[in-house]
């Protein structure tokens, strides 16, 4: 199958390079060509603020897709604290898990999908994968410093053909680059605030001849919003501390005006305490209290990338990325409900993962000339391999961070994923203002798992997390081929408004834990396969009177072949699949349907009337979603973590170039934390997540051309709320969101 994918892609490339015609030659230039951005084939929409990428850019095709660009500025959001709620405010319908108030782990989702570390999105940075394993374990423990980002790109489900798996689409963090007009320039910020928060960020870079360089470094720390734990001795121990640092050097070389080579490597490391979840009574009494001070979580992530871009002629472009992830995810702590107190000597469990993965992506674009029009065709090939090592067992009984095992391992596993994919998308111009974009993709996925695991003694046992039986050994493999297809349509209704529509097949790979459960009570159906479905959009976007920017669309998402576990009593004749004494069967059990409306509108008042030195804009972004299970054991139930509505709105005011003030409100309707739609539990693990509204404010004052002061107030009215109930990490129980936090400091540009 890998050979087939290679042949498919090579054939496409031959077609692309062989497509030059006399009509194309008329477009060739005799002089050199700047490669910073490939020319846009279709005229861009006249948006006051660019939110939509051009239909074709470089070797990427965005035509007919619901795609958005979010440009980041410190005046619009608290970037120093990685405030995800505030930063994503202008993206319609984003559901956010607020596990911590400092954005160490960003958990975002759209259209009623799970926000768990953004695992329903294909998460990338500068176009390269940053998840632990894009197929077997797609959780993104890595979130870049928002101060280092130029923009965030989001493409909904229609991204499946060009970028691969996940129903939510693509989330791409794009980092800043070196200034092109000088040899040295940079920026620095020093931000402090409540709860011992401190952040320092410095970046510098420049261009000299054909070389450009850019480097940033970021360090953040805090004692956290949750209160210290009071011990029986009267002592207090911090429960919510964290520190994080990240560094990225980036080097760019242009051997000619047709070629650009970029190399970068990002290092991120953090360590954070887990104050644990609360039960319902504890949260009602005081949402700031903490039950744990000996639970820790640590991550080390290295993301190297090499990118080559080349323009062969006016209509033929090539880009290639070589990327990888070298990562560790380690935790130590209790797993008991919040109602069970920590004696200070309870046994703790260690979970230690290592990730080693790498891949290559090759893309080619050819602007095929048919008649008098150009029809951009994009094709690509992807090869990927990842290895995950997973260990679990009892750790030391102290109160510090440690990954030392003090007893035989209860899990010692190795997982491998291999993926090859090829795609073609072609934008065909049917009329001057009408284009249609069909495409196909084929995926080959191979996964294997091997190792040993045992039952472990429960947390209530004095020897908790020690082995409790004979080790089980397993060595299993799974293979799958998935063909995908899609089509899109885009019609320019005027110079400022366009209609877009698309329908694309999507998929989500079965994860390691689903294919190879390390629980002897669970058997796996031999026919278990990845989840598959369809994503569609129909919408209108553009500007009205050059002052109102809009994007309103309806969507439908079918999420089929969901994976779940069925008890013996519900299996009937399929009990024959329960082997080796298993009492549950993991299989594809049902489907869900997600439908709704997403909307964004921003009015630029200073474009309607002359306001002199003043400028103002008002925006609203949100979604109304109905997501429910349509088949399987929970048919008719609402999908968990899928609020009926999510709305964010705000005001941005500017006075000259001296003051910028932003105010934003975020509201979400109630939702359930589990597929059974449990109303409430005393433990806090399952139940309703109530509706909430939170307000944030950011302001920046320019003191001189090179110095500015800023202040941020998050959760202005100190609202007590939560966005997550956890069954395990980082709880279990209710995970409170942060209350009011004030930060401020200085920013320098040079």
PDB file of N, CA and C in Angstrom, residues 28 33 49 51 58 121 147 167 188 191 199 305 433 459 533 547 639 654 671 675 740 747:
ATOM      1  N   UNK A  28       4.725  33.682 -17.788  1.00  0.00           N
ATOM      2  CA  UNK A  28       6.060  33.577 -17.219  1.00  0.00           C
ATOM      3  C   UNK A  28       6.769  34.919 -17.274  1.00  0.00           C
ATOM      4  N   UNK A  33      11.885  35.879  -9.378  1.00  0.00           N
ATOM      5  CA  UNK A  33      10.589  35.843  -8.706  1.00  0.00           C
ATOM      6  C   UNK A  33      10.808  35.754  -7.215  1.00  0.00           C
ATOM      7  N   UNK A  49     -10.107  43.688   7.853  1.00  0.00           N
ATOM      8  CA  UNK A  49      -9.084  42.937   8.559  1.00  0.00           C
ATOM      9  C   UNK A  49      -9.061  41.549   7.945  1.00  0.00           C
ATOM     10  N   UNK A  51      -9.259  38.020   7.528  1.00  0.00           N
ATOM     11  CA  UNK A  51      -9.620  36.860   8.333  1.00  0.00           C
ATOM     12  C   UNK A  51      -9.622  35.582   7.513  1.00  0.00           C
ATOM     13  N   UNK A  58       0.762  29.672  -2.068  1.00  0.00           N
ATOM     14  CA  UNK A  58       1.841  28.691  -2.049  1.00  0.00           C
ATOM     15  C   UNK A  58       1.359  27.362  -2.595  1.00  0.00           C
ATOM     16  N   UNK A 121      -8.672  17.930  16.611  1.00  0.00           N
ATOM     17  CA  UNK A 121      -8.105  18.813  15.599  1.00  0.00           C
ATOM     18  C   UNK A 121      -6.738  18.297  15.185  1.00  0.00           C
ATOM     19  N   UNK A 147       2.772  34.755  22.651  1.00  0.00           N
ATOM     20  CA  UNK A 147       3.552  35.942  22.294  1.00  0.00           C
ATOM     21  C   UNK A 147       4.472  35.677  21.110  1.00  0.00           C
ATOM     22  N   UNK A 167     -11.886  15.033  12.752  1.00  0.00           N
ATOM     23  CA  UNK A 167     -13.145  15.612  12.296  1.00  0.00           C
ATOM     24  C   UNK A 167     -13.184  17.123  12.482  1.00  0.00           C
ATOM     25  N   UNK A 188      10.586  42.678  23.577  1.00  0.00           N
ATOM     26  CA  UNK A 188      10.725  42.046  24.883  1.00  0.00           C
ATOM     27  C   UNK A 188       9.567  42.488  25.763  1.00  0.00           C
ATOM     28  N   UNK A 191       6.085  40.848  32.321  1.00  0.00           N
ATOM     29  CA  UNK A 191       4.708  40.897  32.814  1.00  0.00           C
ATOM     30  C   UNK A 191       4.630  40.194  34.163  1.00  0.00           C
ATOM     31  N   UNK A 199       6.149  36.575  33.814  1.00  0.00           N
ATOM     32  CA  UNK A 199       6.453  36.123  32.462  1.00  0.00           C
ATOM     33  C   UNK A 199       7.478  37.052  31.849  1.00  0.00           C
ATOM     34  N   UNK A 305      12.182  21.088  12.575  1.00  0.00           N
ATOM     35  CA  UNK A 305      11.554  21.118  11.253  1.00  0.00           C
ATOM     36  C   UNK A 305      12.503  21.737  10.236  1.00  0.00           C
ATOM     37  N   UNK A 433     -16.615  34.023 -11.954  1.00  0.00           N
ATOM     38  CA  UNK A 433     -16.815  34.145 -10.510  1.00  0.00           C
ATOM     39  C   UNK A 433     -17.137  32.819  -9.830  1.00  0.00           C
ATOM     40  N   UNK A 459      -6.152   2.038  44.805  1.00  0.00           N
ATOM     41  CA  UNK A 459      -5.578   3.163  45.544  1.00  0.00           C
ATOM     42  C   UNK A 459      -5.816   3.052  47.040  1.00  0.00           C
ATOM     43  N   UNK A 533     -16.715   9.540   8.738  1.00  0.00           N
ATOM     44  CA  UNK A 533     -17.899  10.366   8.634  1.00  0.00           C
ATOM     45  C   UNK A 533     -17.788  11.388   7.530  1.00  0.00           C
ATOM     46  N   UNK A 547     -17.267  48.100   5.799  1.00  0.00           N
ATOM     47  CA  UNK A 547     -17.187  48.395   7.230  1.00  0.00           C
ATOM     48  C   UNK A 547     -17.628  47.229   8.092  1.00  0.00           C
ATOM     49  N   UNK A 639     -24.436  14.766  22.926  1.00  0.00           N
ATOM     50  CA  UNK A 639     -22.994  14.526  22.967  1.00  0.00           C
ATOM     51  C   UNK A 639     -22.390  15.341  24.108  1.00  0.00           C
ATOM     52  N   UNK A 654      -9.637  52.482  20.056  1.00  0.00           N
ATOM     53  CA  UNK A 654      -8.289  53.012  19.842  1.00  0.00           C
ATOM     54  C   UNK A 654      -8.329  54.536  19.867  1.00  0.00           C
ATOM     55  N   UNK A 671     -23.927  21.959  29.345  1.00  0.00           N
ATOM     56  CA  UNK A 671     -23.705  20.720  28.609  1.00  0.00           C
ATOM     57  C   UNK A 671     -23.454  19.609  29.612  1.00  0.00           C
ATOM     58  N   UNK A 675     -21.607  10.745  28.147  1.00  0.00           N
ATOM     59  CA  UNK A 675     -22.548  10.381  27.093  1.00  0.00           C
ATOM     60  C   UNK A 675     -23.886   9.910  27.635  1.00  0.00           C
ATOM     61  N   UNK A 740     -10.890  35.934  39.172  1.00  0.00           N
ATOM     62  CA  UNK A 740     -10.287  37.169  38.674  1.00  0.00           C
ATOM     63  C   UNK A 740      -8.778  37.157  38.892  1.00  0.00           C
ATOM     64  N   UNK A 747       6.259  46.441  27.580  1.00  0.00           N
ATOM     65  CA  UNK A 747       6.719  45.842  26.329  1.00  0.00           C
ATOM     66  C   UNK A 747       7.656  46.809  25.625  1.00  0.00           C
TER      67      UNK A 747
END
